[in-house]
Amino acid sequence: MTRKLQGRAALDAMFARAQAENRAAFLPYFPVGYPTHDESLTAIAAMAAAGADGFEIGIPFSDPIADGPTIQAATQVALETGSTVRTCLDAVRALRGRGINQPMLLMGYANPLVAYGTDRFVRDAYAAGADGLIVPDLPPEEAHYFAESCAREGLALVFMLAPTSNDTRIDLVAEKSSGFIYVVSLTGITGARADLPADLHDFIARLRARTDMPLVLGFGISSPEHAAQVSQLTDGFIVGSALVRAGGEGVEAVQELAASMVAAIQA
């Protein structure tokens, strides 16, 4: 089936569907190339079949400053097995060819994307079927080249806010982000955690008071119980490390965990 919407419009439609169902959108993260290229695509397809609303497609990088040990180890494996910016673009194209229509955001660090060529990367991402970019080490003050290219292609460019962000920073990110704002739940790196931060409600309320953009929560969400908690608090949530860890056990483990997240937010 041909996709009718792409880019920011596809994300808007995703959030509208989730809101109509009184829940948050579930966006799994998974890196291309872990444990192999083909297995990573099969895992993403399995999560799509399980009911994921969208995806954060990881572009492996040697120095992922925002990622914890689980994702670092997985992306190192992916690099060793030949994952590149080009193979990640090819992965999105291949997933679209399989009929997977959920929105996909490419998550990668600035260095390999700039080396590939900013305009070229954004054009190729759009042509492959991507809907947006998340570049964790790209501050909005220095993002004009990416922003101009994404605006030209209609792709979302997502920036992050953390609990340490002051009001000035919140306003800047709200102005510069498109598609949604990535809300970092805690001060630290990615990784599955037993409990969500105690001050999470206050943090989200502080953001809601300053912007009406969709808020997507990431870092530390690892269980169906967490998914149920955040589903009534934010517009979306990202699960990464827990799914990557499951990926080491096989595609069935990934699909089972994703399905449990979907069930939790639909309950």
Coordinates of C-alpha atoms in Angstrom, one line a residue:
M1 CA 0.0 0.0 0.0
T2 CA 1.4 3.4 -1.0
R3 CA 1.9 5.9 1.9
K4 CA -0.4 8.9 1.6
L5 CA 1.6 11.1 4.1
Q6 CA 5.3 11.6 4.7
G7 CA 7.4 13.8 7.0
R8 CA 5.8 16.1 9.5
A9 CA 2.3 15.3 8.1
A10 CA 2.8 11.6 8.8
L11 CA 3.8 12.3 12.4
D12 CA 0.9 14.7 12.9
A13 CA -1.5 11.9 11.8
M14 CA 0.2 9.4 14.1
F15 CA -0.2 11.6 17.1
A16 CA -3.9 12.3 16.2
R17 CA -4.6 8.6 16.0
A18 CA -3.1 7.9 19.4
Q19 CA -4.9 10.9 20.9
A20 CA -8.2 9.7 19.5
E21 CA -7.5 6.4 21.3
N22 CA -6.6 8.2 24.6
R23 CA -3.1 6.9 24.7
A24 CA 0.5 7.8 23.8
A25 CA 2.2 6.8 20.6
F26 CA 4.8 4.0 21.0
L27 CA 8.0 4.6 19.0
P28 CA 10.6 1.8 19.4
Y29 CA 14.3 2.5 18.8
F30 CA 16.4 -0.1 17.1
P31 CA 19.8 0.2 15.4
V32 CA 20.3 -1.0 11.8
G33 CA 22.8 -3.8 11.7
Y34 CA 22.3 -5.4 15.1
P35 CA 22.8 -8.3 15.5
T36 CA 23.0 -8.4 11.7
H37 CA 21.6 -6.1 9.0
D38 CA 18.9 -8.6 8.0
E39 CA 18.0 -9.4 11.6
S40 CA 17.6 -5.8 12.4
L41 CA 15.1 -5.3 9.6
T42 CA 13.2 -8.4 10.6
A43 CA 13.0 -7.1 14.2
I44 CA 11.7 -3.7 13.1
A45 CA 9.1 -5.4 10.9
A46 CA 8.1 -7.6 13.8
M47 CA 7.5 -4.6 16.0
A48 CA 5.5 -3.0 13.2
A49 CA 3.3 -6.1 13.1
A50 CA 3.0 -6.0 16.9
G51 CA 1.4 -2.5 16.6
A52 CA 4.2 0.0 17.1
D53 CA 3.0 3.5 16.0
G54 CA 6.4 4.7 14.6
F55 CA 10.1 4.0 14.8
E56 CA 13.4 5.6 15.7
I57 CA 15.8 4.0 13.3
G58 CA 19.3 4.0 14.8
I59 CA 22.4 4.9 12.7
P60 CA 25.3 3.3 14.5
F61 CA 28.2 5.6 15.5
S62 CA 31.5 5.0 17.2
D63 CA 31.0 7.6 19.9
P64 CA 27.3 7.7 20.9
I65 CA 27.5 10.2 23.7
A66 CA 23.8 9.9 24.7
D67 CA 23.7 6.1 24.7
G68 CA 24.2 3.7 27.6
P69 CA 26.2 0.5 27.5
T70 CA 23.4 -1.7 26.0
I71 CA 23.0 0.5 22.9
Q72 CA 26.7 1.3 22.7
A73 CA 27.5 -2.4 22.6
A74 CA 24.9 -3.1 19.9
T75 CA 25.9 -0.3 17.7
Q76 CA 29.6 -1.4 17.9
V77 CA 28.5 -4.8 16.7
A78 CA 26.6 -3.1 13.9
L79 CA 29.6 -1.1 12.9
E80 CA 31.8 -4.2 12.8
T81 CA 29.3 -6.0 10.6
G82 CA 29.4 -3.1 8.1
S83 CA 26.6 -0.7 9.0
T84 CA 27.0 2.7 7.5
V85 CA 24.8 5.8 6.8
R86 CA 24.1 4.4 3.3
T87 CA 23.1 0.9 4.7
C88 CA 20.7 2.7 7.1
L89 CA 19.1 4.6 4.3
D90 CA 18.8 1.4 2.4
A91 CA 17.2 -0.2 5.4
V92 CA 14.4 2.4 5.5
R93 CA 13.8 1.9 1.8
A94 CA 13.7 -1.9 2.2
L95 CA 11.3 -1.6 5.1
R96 CA 9.0 0.6 3.0
G97 CA 9.3 -2.0 0.3
R98 CA 7.9 -4.5 2.8
G99 CA 4.8 -2.4 3.2
I100 CA 5.7 -0.9 6.6
N101 CA 4.0 2.4 6.7
Q102 CA 4.6 3.7 10.2
P103 CA 6.5 6.9 10.5
M104 CA 10.3 6.4 10.8
L105 CA 12.8 8.9 12.2
L106 CA 16.5 8.4 11.6
M107 CA 18.5 8.8 14.8
G108 CA 22.2 9.5 14.2
Y109 CA 25.0 11.7 15.4
A110 CA 26.1 14.7 13.5
N111 CA 29.6 13.7 12.4
P112 CA 28.8 10.9 10.0
L113 CA 25.8 12.8 8.6
V114 CA 27.9 15.9 7.9
A115 CA 30.6 13.7 6.4
Y116 CA 27.9 12.2 4.1
G117 CA 26.7 15.7 3.2
T118 CA 23.9 17.5 5.0
D119 CA 21.7 18.3 2.0
R120 CA 22.5 15.0 0.3
F121 CA 21.6 13.1 3.5
V122 CA 18.3 14.8 3.9
R123 CA 17.4 14.4 0.3
D124 CA 18.3 10.7 0.4
A125 CA 16.5 10.2 3.7
Y126 CA 13.3 11.6 2.1
A127 CA 13.7 9.5 -1.0
A128 CA 14.2 6.4 1.1
G129 CA 10.9 7.1 3.0
A130 CA 12.1 8.6 6.2
D131 CA 9.9 11.2 8.0
G132 CA 12.3 13.0 10.2
L133 CA 15.7 13.2 12.0
I134 CA 16.9 13.1 15.6
V135 CA 20.5 14.2 16.0
P136 CA 21.3 14.1 19.8
D137 CA 24.6 16.1 19.6
L138 CA 23.2 18.8 17.3
P139 CA 22.3 21.9 19.3
P140 CA 19.5 24.0 17.8
E141 CA 21.8 27.0 17.7
E142 CA 24.0 25.2 15.2
A143 CA 21.3 23.3 13.3
H144 CA 20.5 25.8 10.5
Y145 CA 21.9 23.7 7.7
F146 CA 19.9 20.6 8.8
A147 CA 16.9 22.8 9.5
E148 CA 16.9 24.4 6.1
S149 CA 17.3 21.0 4.3
C150 CA 14.6 19.3 6.4
A151 CA 12.1 22.2 5.9
R152 CA 12.7 22.0 2.1
E153 CA 11.9 18.3 2.1
G154 CA 9.1 18.5 4.7
L155 CA 10.9 16.3 7.2
A156 CA 10.7 16.7 11.0
L157 CA 13.8 17.8 12.9
V158 CA 13.5 16.9 16.5
F159 CA 15.5 18.4 19.4
M160 CA 15.8 17.3 23.0
L161 CA 14.9 18.8 26.4
A162 CA 16.2 17.5 29.7
P163 CA 15.2 18.1 33.3
T164 CA 18.0 20.6 33.6
S165 CA 16.6 22.7 30.7
N166 CA 15.6 26.2 31.9
D167 CA 12.7 28.2 30.5
T168 CA 14.9 30.0 27.9
R169 CA 16.1 26.6 26.6
I170 CA 12.6 25.2 26.5
D171 CA 11.4 28.1 24.4
L172 CA 14.3 27.8 22.0
V173 CA 13.7 24.0 21.5
A174 CA 10.0 24.5 21.1
E175 CA 10.7 27.1 18.4
K176 CA 13.2 25.1 16.5
S177 CA 11.8 21.6 16.8
S178 CA 9.3 20.2 14.2
G179 CA 7.2 17.1 14.6
F180 CA 7.7 16.8 18.3
I181 CA 10.1 17.5 21.2
Y182 CA 12.1 14.6 22.5
V183 CA 11.8 14.8 26.3
V184 CA 14.8 13.2 28.1
S185 CA 13.3 11.7 31.3
L186 CA 16.4 12.1 33.4
T187 CA 19.9 13.5 33.6
G188 CA 22.1 10.8 32.2
I189 CA 22.4 8.3 29.3
T190 CA 20.0 5.8 27.9
G191 CA 19.4 2.5 29.6
A192 CA 16.6 0.4 31.1
R193 CA 15.8 1.4 34.6
A194 CA 13.6 -0.1 37.4
D195 CA 11.6 3.1 38.1
L196 CA 10.7 6.3 36.3
P197 CA 11.9 9.6 37.9
A198 CA 9.8 10.8 40.8
D199 CA 9.6 14.3 39.5
L200 CA 8.6 13.3 36.0
H201 CA 5.0 14.7 36.3
D202 CA 6.4 18.1 37.4
F203 CA 8.8 18.2 34.5
I204 CA 6.2 17.4 32.0
A205 CA 3.8 20.0 33.5
R206 CA 6.6 22.6 33.2
L207 CA 7.0 21.8 29.5
R208 CA 3.2 21.8 28.9
A209 CA 3.0 25.3 30.4
R210 CA 5.4 26.6 27.7
T211 CA 4.6 24.7 24.5
D212 CA 1.7 22.8 22.9
M213 CA 4.0 20.7 20.7
P214 CA 3.8 16.9 21.1
L215 CA 6.1 15.6 23.8
V216 CA 7.7 12.2 23.3
L217 CA 9.5 10.8 26.4
G218 CA 12.6 8.7 26.2
F219 CA 15.4 7.2 28.4
G220 CA 14.7 4.6 31.0
I221 CA 11.3 3.3 29.8
S222 CA 11.7 -0.5 29.8
S223 CA 8.5 -2.3 30.8
P224 CA 4.8 -2.4 30.1
E225 CA 4.2 -0.9 33.5
H226 CA 6.3 2.1 32.5
A227 CA 4.5 2.3 29.2
A228 CA 1.1 2.4 31.0
Q229 CA 2.4 5.2 33.3
V230 CA 3.7 7.5 30.6
S231 CA 0.8 6.8 28.2
Q232 CA -1.5 9.2 30.1
L233 CA 1.3 11.8 30.7
T234 CA 2.9 12.4 27.3
D235 CA 2.0 12.2 23.6
G236 CA 4.5 9.5 22.9
F237 CA 7.3 7.4 24.3
I238 CA 10.5 5.7 23.0
V239 CA 11.8 2.4 24.2
G240 CA 15.3 1.6 23.2
S241 CA 17.7 -0.3 25.5
A242 CA 15.1 -2.9 26.6
L243 CA 14.3 -3.8 23.0
V244 CA 17.9 -3.8 21.9
R245 CA 18.7 -6.2 24.8
A246 CA 15.8 -8.4 23.6
G247 CA 17.3 -8.2 20.1
G248 CA 20.3 -10.2 21.4
E249 CA 17.8 -13.0 22.3
G250 CA 16.2 -13.1 18.9
V251 CA 13.3 -11.5 16.9
E252 CA 10.6 -13.3 18.9
A253 CA 11.8 -11.7 22.1
V254 CA 11.7 -8.3 20.5
Q255 CA 8.2 -8.8 19.1
E256 CA 7.0 -10.2 22.5
L257 CA 8.3 -7.1 24.4
A258 CA 6.9 -4.7 21.8
A259 CA 3.5 -6.4 21.9
S260 CA 3.4 -6.2 25.7
M261 CA 4.0 -2.4 25.4
V262 CA 1.2 -2.1 22.9
A263 CA -1.2 -4.1 25.1
A264 CA -0.3 -1.9 28.1
I265 CA -1.2 1.4 26.4
Q266 CA -4.3 0.0 24.9
A267 CA -5.7 -1.4 28.1

